[in-house]
mmCIF file of C-alpha atoms and ligand atoms in Angstrom:
data_model
loop_
_atom_site.group_PDB
_atom_site.id
_atom_site.type_symbol
_atom_site.label_atom_id
_atom_site.label_comp_id
_atom_site.label_asym_id
_atom_site.label_seq_id
_atom_site.Cartn_x
_atom_site.Cartn_y
_atom_site.Cartn_z
ATOM 1 C CA UNK G 10 -16.095 11.316 -1.005
ATOM 2 C CA UNK G 11 -14.871 9.022 1.042
ATOM 3 C CA UNK G 12 -12.407 6.371 -0.274
ATOM 4 C CA UNK G 13 -12.609 3.915 2.307
ATOM 5 C CA UNK G 14 -14.825 3.905 5.483
ATOM 6 C CA UNK G 15 -14.553 1.415 8.368
ATOM 7 C CA UNK G 16 -17.263 1.703 11.028
ATOM 8 C CA UNK G 17 -16.971 -0.602 14.094
ATOM 9 C CA UNK G 18 -14.139 -2.854 13.057
ATOM 10 C CA UNK G 19 -13.635 -5.608 15.383
ATOM 11 C CA UNK G 20 -11.015 -8.391 14.391
ATOM 12 C CA UNK G 21 -10.422 -10.775 16.681
ATOM 13 C CA UNK G 22 -7.817 -13.711 16.046
ATOM 14 C CA UNK G 23 -8.000 -16.878 18.716
ATOM 15 C CA UNK G 24 -8.340 -15.068 22.026
ATOM 16 C CA UNK G 25 -6.641 -12.274 21.156
ATOM 17 C CA UNK G 26 -8.684 -8.807 19.944
ATOM 18 C CA UNK G 27 -5.952 -7.259 17.698
ATOM 19 C CA UNK G 28 -8.476 -4.195 16.257
ATOM 20 C CA UNK G 29 -10.888 -3.162 19.057
ATOM 21 C CA UNK G 30 -13.695 -1.432 17.611
ATOM 22 C CA UNK G 31 -12.570 1.005 14.643
ATOM 23 C CA UNK G 32 -14.206 4.115 13.177
ATOM 24 C CA UNK G 33 -12.107 5.698 10.339
ATOM 25 C CA UNK G 34 -12.526 6.971 6.808
ATOM 26 C CA UNK G 35 -10.301 8.959 3.993
ATOM 27 C CA UNK G 36 -11.425 10.983 1.465
ATOM 28 C CA UNK G 37 -10.179 11.317 -1.788
ATOM 29 C CA UNK G 38 -6.905 13.086 -2.367
ATOM 30 C CA UNK G 39 -5.945 12.731 1.615
ATOM 31 C CA UNK G 40 -2.555 11.368 2.320
ATOM 32 C CA UNK G 41 -3.145 9.848 5.437
ATOM 33 C CA UNK G 42 0.169 8.551 7.960
ATOM 34 C CA UNK G 43 -0.586 5.481 10.293
ATOM 35 C CA UNK G 44 1.384 5.686 13.127
ATOM 36 C CA UNK G 45 2.193 3.679 16.298
ATOM 37 C CA UNK G 46 4.052 1.103 18.303
ATOM 38 C CA UNK G 47 4.784 -2.435 16.727
ATOM 39 C CA UNK G 48 2.030 -4.745 17.346
ATOM 40 C CA UNK G 49 -0.549 -1.644 17.817
ATOM 41 C CA UNK G 50 -2.436 -2.919 14.465
ATOM 42 C CA UNK G 51 -1.350 -0.520 11.790
ATOM 43 C CA UNK G 52 -0.792 -3.742 9.327
ATOM 44 C CA UNK G 53 -3.788 -5.335 10.427
ATOM 45 C CA UNK G 54 -6.075 -2.061 10.205
ATOM 46 C CA UNK G 55 -4.185 -1.734 6.762
ATOM 47 C CA UNK G 56 -5.121 -5.332 5.205
ATOM 48 C CA UNK G 57 -8.999 -4.620 6.007
ATOM 49 C CA UNK G 58 -8.648 -1.289 4.128
ATOM 50 C CA UNK G 59 -6.942 -2.991 1.945
ATOM 51 C CA UNK G 60 -9.976 -5.480 1.562
ATOM 52 C CA UNK G 61 -7.081 -8.416 1.803
ATOM 53 C CA UNK G 62 -8.838 -9.324 5.343
ATOM 54 C CA UNK G 63 -12.023 -9.455 6.614
ATOM 55 C CA UNK G 64 -12.704 -7.832 10.061
ATOM 56 C CA UNK G 65 -14.601 -10.297 12.842
ATOM 57 C CA UNK G 66 -17.287 -7.709 12.585
ATOM 58 C CA UNK G 67 -17.965 -4.491 11.737
ATOM 59 C CA UNK G 68 -18.455 -2.312 7.861
ATOM 60 C CA UNK G 69 -16.143 -1.768 5.468
ATOM 61 C CA UNK G 70 -17.320 0.883 2.198
ATOM 62 C CA UNK G 71 -15.071 1.356 -0.498
ATOM 63 C CA UNK G 72 -16.190 4.270 -2.471
ATOM 64 C CA UNK G 73 -19.389 4.425 -0.615
ATOM 65 C CA UNK G 74 -20.652 0.702 -1.318
ATOM 66 C CA UNK G 75 -20.609 -1.791 1.119
ATOM 67 C CA UNK G 76 -18.311 -4.488 0.541
ATOM 68 C CA UNK G 77 -17.859 -6.556 3.905
ATOM 69 C CA UNK G 78 -19.880 -8.967 2.620
ATOM 70 C CA UNK G 79 -18.677 -9.234 -0.869
ATOM 71 C CA UNK G 80 -16.988 -12.657 -2.098
ATOM 72 C CA UNK G 81 -13.286 -12.844 -3.062
ATOM 73 C CA UNK G 82 -13.934 -12.490 -6.681
ATOM 74 C CA UNK G 83 -15.481 -8.931 -6.586
ATOM 75 C CA UNK G 84 -12.924 -7.933 -3.822
ATOM 76 C CA UNK G 85 -10.387 -9.204 -6.250
ATOM 77 C CA UNK G 86 -11.529 -6.346 -8.881
ATOM 78 C CA UNK G 87 -11.597 -3.799 -6.983
ATOM 79 C CA UNK G 88 -8.399 -4.373 -5.603
ATOM 80 C CA UNK G 89 -6.863 -4.729 -8.767
ATOM 81 C CA UNK G 90 -8.640 -1.968 -10.711
ATOM 82 C CA UNK G 91 -8.090 0.495 -7.885
ATOM 83 C CA UNK G 92 -5.720 0.057 -5.600
ATOM 84 C CA UNK G 93 -1.739 -0.391 -5.090
ATOM 85 C CA UNK G 94 -0.058 -2.040 -2.218
ATOM 86 C CA UNK G 95 3.272 -1.828 -0.686
ATOM 87 C CA UNK G 96 3.421 -4.709 1.879
ATOM 88 C CA UNK G 97 5.875 -4.434 4.862
ATOM 89 C CA UNK G 98 7.457 -7.684 2.848
ATOM 90 C CA UNK G 99 7.497 -7.047 -0.806
ATOM 91 C CA UNK G 100 6.775 -10.329 -2.179
ATOM 92 C CA UNK G 101 8.719 -9.845 -5.283
ATOM 93 C CA UNK G 102 9.533 -12.800 -7.674
ATOM 94 C CA UNK G 103 13.376 -13.510 -6.981
ATOM 95 C CA UNK G 104 13.483 -15.019 -10.274
ATOM 96 C CA UNK G 105 12.073 -12.451 -12.572
ATOM 97 C CA UNK G 106 13.549 -9.121 -13.570
ATOM 98 C CA UNK G 107 12.938 -5.708 -12.201
ATOM 99 C CA UNK G 108 10.883 -5.014 -14.986
ATOM 100 C CA UNK G 109 9.023 -7.722 -14.917
ATOM 101 C CA UNK G 110 7.564 -7.830 -11.813
ATOM 102 C CA UNK G 111 6.654 -4.446 -12.497
ATOM 103 C CA UNK G 112 4.635 -4.955 -15.459
ATOM 104 C CA UNK G 113 2.756 -7.896 -14.024
ATOM 105 C CA UNK G 114 -0.132 -6.370 -12.328
ATOM 106 C CA UNK G 115 -1.135 -4.156 -15.124
ATOM 107 C CA UNK G 116 -0.408 -7.101 -17.768
ATOM 108 C CA UNK G 117 -2.956 -9.018 -15.598
ATOM 109 C CA UNK G 118 -5.249 -6.469 -16.088
ATOM 110 C CA UNK G 119 -5.349 -6.020 -19.749
ATOM 111 C CA UNK G 120 -2.363 -3.755 -20.457
ATOM 112 C CA UNK G 121 -0.645 -3.792 -23.971
ATOM 113 C CA UNK G 122 3.339 -4.679 -23.366
ATOM 114 C CA UNK G 123 4.600 -2.223 -24.765
ATOM 115 C CA UNK G 124 2.691 0.391 -22.747
ATOM 116 C CA UNK G 125 3.482 -1.375 -19.543
ATOM 117 C CA UNK G 126 7.128 -1.923 -20.122
ATOM 118 C CA UNK G 127 7.226 1.774 -21.096
ATOM 119 C CA UNK G 128 5.310 3.015 -17.777
ATOM 120 C CA UNK G 129 8.021 0.362 -15.598
ATOM 121 C CA UNK G 130 10.880 2.354 -16.931
ATOM 122 C CA UNK G 131 9.630 5.791 -16.214
ATOM 123 C CA UNK G 132 8.839 4.624 -12.505
ATOM 124 C CA UNK G 133 11.763 2.912 -12.075
ATOM 125 C CA UNK G 134 13.536 5.809 -13.080
ATOM 126 C CA UNK G 135 12.198 8.009 -10.948
ATOM 127 C CA UNK G 136 12.810 5.715 -8.073
ATOM 128 C CA UNK G 137 16.445 5.630 -9.107
ATOM 129 C CA UNK G 138 16.333 2.208 -10.414
ATOM 130 C CA UNK G 139 17.366 3.104 -14.064
ATOM 131 C CA UNK G 140 19.892 0.905 -15.699
ATOM 132 C CA UNK G 141 18.886 -1.751 -13.367
ATOM 133 C CA UNK G 142 15.721 -2.705 -15.451
ATOM 134 C CA UNK G 143 16.840 -6.335 -16.611
ATOM 135 C CA UNK G 144 18.559 -7.314 -13.253
ATOM 136 C CA UNK G 145 16.840 -10.428 -11.522
ATOM 137 C CA UNK G 146 15.629 -9.179 -8.349
ATOM 138 C CA UNK G 147 17.931 -11.435 -6.302
ATOM 139 C CA UNK G 148 20.831 -9.358 -7.357
ATOM 140 C CA UNK G 149 19.491 -6.055 -5.917
ATOM 141 C CA UNK G 150 19.719 -4.603 -2.571
ATOM 142 C CA UNK G 151 16.719 -5.208 0.319
ATOM 143 C CA UNK G 152 16.522 -1.242 -0.209
ATOM 144 C CA UNK G 153 16.045 -1.483 -3.780
ATOM 145 C CA UNK G 154 13.671 -4.448 -3.701
ATOM 146 C CA UNK G 155 11.163 -2.146 -1.663
ATOM 147 C CA UNK G 156 11.561 0.746 -4.367
ATOM 148 C CA UNK G 157 10.847 -1.824 -7.026
ATOM 149 C CA UNK G 158 7.371 -2.990 -5.145
ATOM 150 C CA UNK G 159 6.824 0.858 -5.181
ATOM 151 C CA UNK G 160 7.003 0.778 -8.518
ATOM 152 C CA UNK G 161 4.959 -2.342 -8.792
ATOM 153 C CA UNK G 162 2.097 -0.561 -6.535
ATOM 154 C CA UNK G 163 2.121 2.441 -8.748
ATOM 155 C CA UNK G 164 1.955 0.543 -12.023
ATOM 156 C CA UNK G 165 -1.784 0.626 -12.258
ATOM 157 C CA UNK G 166 -2.173 4.136 -11.297
ATOM 158 C CA UNK G 167 -4.273 2.974 -8.146
ATOM 159 C CA UNK G 168 -6.815 5.563 -6.936
ATOM 160 C CA UNK G 169 -5.904 4.503 -3.533
ATOM 161 C CA UNK G 170 -2.357 3.401 -2.365
ATOM 162 C CA UNK G 171 -1.755 1.472 0.780
ATOM 163 C CA UNK G 172 1.986 1.555 1.931
ATOM 164 C CA UNK G 173 3.004 -0.288 4.967
ATOM 165 C CA UNK G 174 6.516 1.190 5.974
ATOM 166 C CA UNK G 175 7.524 1.936 2.292
ATOM 167 C CA UNK G 176 10.609 3.623 3.568
ATOM 168 C CA UNK G 177 11.502 1.151 6.469
ATOM 169 C CA UNK G 178 14.843 -0.273 4.730
ATOM 170 C CA UNK G 179 15.686 3.040 3.231
ATOM 171 C CA UNK G 180 18.812 5.188 3.469
ATOM 172 C CA UNK G 181 17.901 9.103 3.835
ATOM 173 C CA UNK G 182 18.073 9.773 -0.149
ATOM 174 C CA UNK G 183 16.133 6.964 -0.781
ATOM 175 C CA UNK G 184 13.584 7.621 1.604
ATOM 176 C CA UNK G 185 13.034 11.419 0.604
ATOM 177 C CA UNK G 186 12.854 9.960 -3.535
ATOM 178 C CA UNK G 187 10.162 7.883 -2.168
ATOM 179 C CA UNK G 188 8.202 10.891 -0.536
ATOM 180 C CA UNK G 189 8.671 12.950 -3.338
ATOM 181 C CA UNK G 190 7.022 10.362 -5.375
ATOM 182 C CA UNK G 191 4.206 9.649 -3.100
ATOM 183 C CA UNK G 192 3.667 13.408 -3.237
ATOM 184 C CA UNK G 193 3.607 13.696 -6.420
ATOM 185 C CA UNK G 194 0.865 10.935 -7.343
ATOM 186 C CA UNK G 195 -0.878 12.451 -4.199
ATOM 187 C CA UNK G 196 -1.230 16.000 -6.114
ATOM 188 C CA UNK G 197 -1.809 14.105 -9.105
ATOM 189 C CA UNK G 198 -5.084 12.406 -7.674
ATOM 190 C CA UNK G 199 -3.821 9.288 -5.856
ATOM 191 C CA UNK G 200 -5.081 8.949 -2.052
ATOM 192 C CA UNK G 201 -2.585 7.174 0.270
ATOM 193 C CA UNK G 202 -2.450 5.867 3.186
ATOM 194 C CA UNK G 203 0.710 5.303 4.561
ATOM 195 C CA UNK G 204 1.915 3.313 7.727
ATOM 196 C CA UNK G 205 5.618 4.470 8.961
ATOM 197 C CA UNK G 206 6.990 4.770 12.169
ATOM 198 C CA UNK G 207 9.000 8.052 11.205
ATOM 199 C CA UNK G 208 7.062 10.824 12.994
ATOM 200 C CA UNK G 209 9.051 13.042 9.956
ATOM 201 C CA UNK G 210 7.859 11.373 7.674
ATOM 202 C CA UNK G 211 4.284 11.270 8.844
ATOM 203 C CA UNK G 212 4.482 14.938 9.370
ATOM 204 C CA UNK G 213 4.415 15.313 5.996
ATOM 205 C CA UNK G 214 1.276 13.963 5.492
ATOM 206 C CA UNK G 215 -2.287 15.837 5.765
ATOM 207 C CA UNK G 216 -3.051 13.778 8.664
ATOM 208 C CA UNK G 217 -2.123 11.418 11.228
ATOM 209 C CA UNK G 218 -3.716 8.427 12.395
ATOM 210 C CA UNK G 219 -2.079 6.905 15.801
ATOM 211 C CA UNK G 220 -3.042 3.274 16.745
ATOM 212 C CA UNK G 221 -2.412 2.455 20.158
ATOM 213 C CA UNK G 222 -3.216 -1.506 21.231
ATOM 214 C CA UNK G 223 -5.814 -2.242 18.814
ATOM 215 C CA UNK G 224 -7.691 1.446 18.500
ATOM 216 C CA UNK G 225 -7.297 4.701 16.873
ATOM 217 C CA UNK G 226 -6.231 7.149 19.889
ATOM 218 C CA UNK G 227 -6.065 9.809 17.077
ATOM 219 C CA UNK G 228 -7.235 10.440 13.669
HETATM 220 N N1 LIG S 21 -2.374 -13.677 11.718
HETATM 221 C C1 LIG S 21 -2.336 -13.140 12.898
HETATM 222 N N2 LIG S 21 -2.182 -14.487 14.460
HETATM 223 C C2 LIG S 21 -2.335 -14.073 15.335
HETATM 224 N N3 LIG S 21 -1.741 -12.947 15.835
HETATM 225 C C3 LIG S 21 -1.775 -11.544 14.778
HETATM 226 C C4 LIG S 21 -1.848 -12.062 13.432
HETATM 227 N N4 LIG S 21 -1.550 -10.955 12.861
HETATM 228 C C5 LIG S 21 -1.458 -9.937 13.646
HETATM 229 N N5 LIG S 21 -1.703 -10.206 14.626
HETATM 230 C C6 LIG S 21 -1.162 -9.881 15.884
HETATM 231 O O1 LIG S 21 -1.721 -8.449 16.471
HETATM 232 C C7 LIG S 21 -1.071 -7.610 16.616
HETATM 233 C C8 LIG S 21 -1.337 -6.234 15.818
HETATM 234 O O2 LIG S 21 -0.437 -7.011 14.597
HETATM 235 P P1 LIG S 21 0.375 -5.795 13.023
HETATM 236 O O3 LIG S 21 1.208 -6.419 12.587
HETATM 237 O O4 LIG S 21 -1.182 -4.919 12.789
HETATM 238 O O5 LIG S 21 1.025 -4.621 13.893
HETATM 239 P P2 LIG S 21 1.581 -3.416 13.554
HETATM 240 O O6 LIG S 21 1.156 -2.524 14.475
HETATM 241 O O7 LIG S 21 1.661 -3.698 12.121
HETATM 242 O O8 LIG S 21 3.198 -3.830 13.910
HETATM 243 P P3 LIG S 21 4.676 -3.620 13.295
HETATM 244 O O9 LIG S 21 4.956 -1.907 13.705
HETATM 245 O O10 LIG S 21 5.736 -4.429 13.953
HETATM 246 O O11 LIG S 21 4.394 -3.464 11.851
HETATM 247 C C9 LIG S 21 -0.158 -8.180 17.201
HETATM 248 O O12 LIG S 21 0.220 -8.544 18.498
HETATM 249 C C10 LIG S 21 0.303 -9.533 16.319
HETATM 250 O O13 LIG S 21 0.474 -10.343 17.178
HETATM 251 MG MG1 LIG S 22 3.190 -3.610 10.729
#
């Protein structure tokens, strides 16, 4: 089954065409890496895949259903129930502690607080953040923030995880920890699309999609 399918996706902003006719799909269970130079359109593509941004033209399907005409309410339901996002910039709430940041999406979705906290503790521990659960976001390092964002994205056990440079600021030990957890959840059934600059990380995915100047040059 195709989780997401993009057909003829074009995105024009002002005078610039930042996505130039992209045909790409991801099968359930895949772990796909997206690579390409800075400015090639990787994040823009991920936003379209994640139903966060509408293309100027082209068709978007999620689990076989066409969604590019769907309203924001419908799209947010799909995003909340099916997707996890790790953004290039993490968007954590600085005045809240790690635990609160991680459980928020699950609480929004209706999970019981105790259950959410249990899962959050486990995820934070797996990501090397055990013992820091009650710290505020501004009291941890940038790399730690990135891992909190990953824990938050995994909280809802998404069927599709979209991650934009999830290891961008991490040292090799924490990069390995993130890759290990991605491989584990992928083995447990989560489909993953990960943007990365690092070719050795991309090589660990099932498939490498390469972007150049708004186009997919390898899929
Ligand atoms: N909102 C926007 N308005 C105008 N131009 C934009 C906008 N968003 C992206 N762009 C342009 O589109 C192109 C692709 O941007 P995008 O962020 O997708 O690249 P990227 O491959 O993710 O780069 P990086 O590796 O640096 O994150 C760039 O030239 C960028 O300047
Ligand atoms: Mg980007």
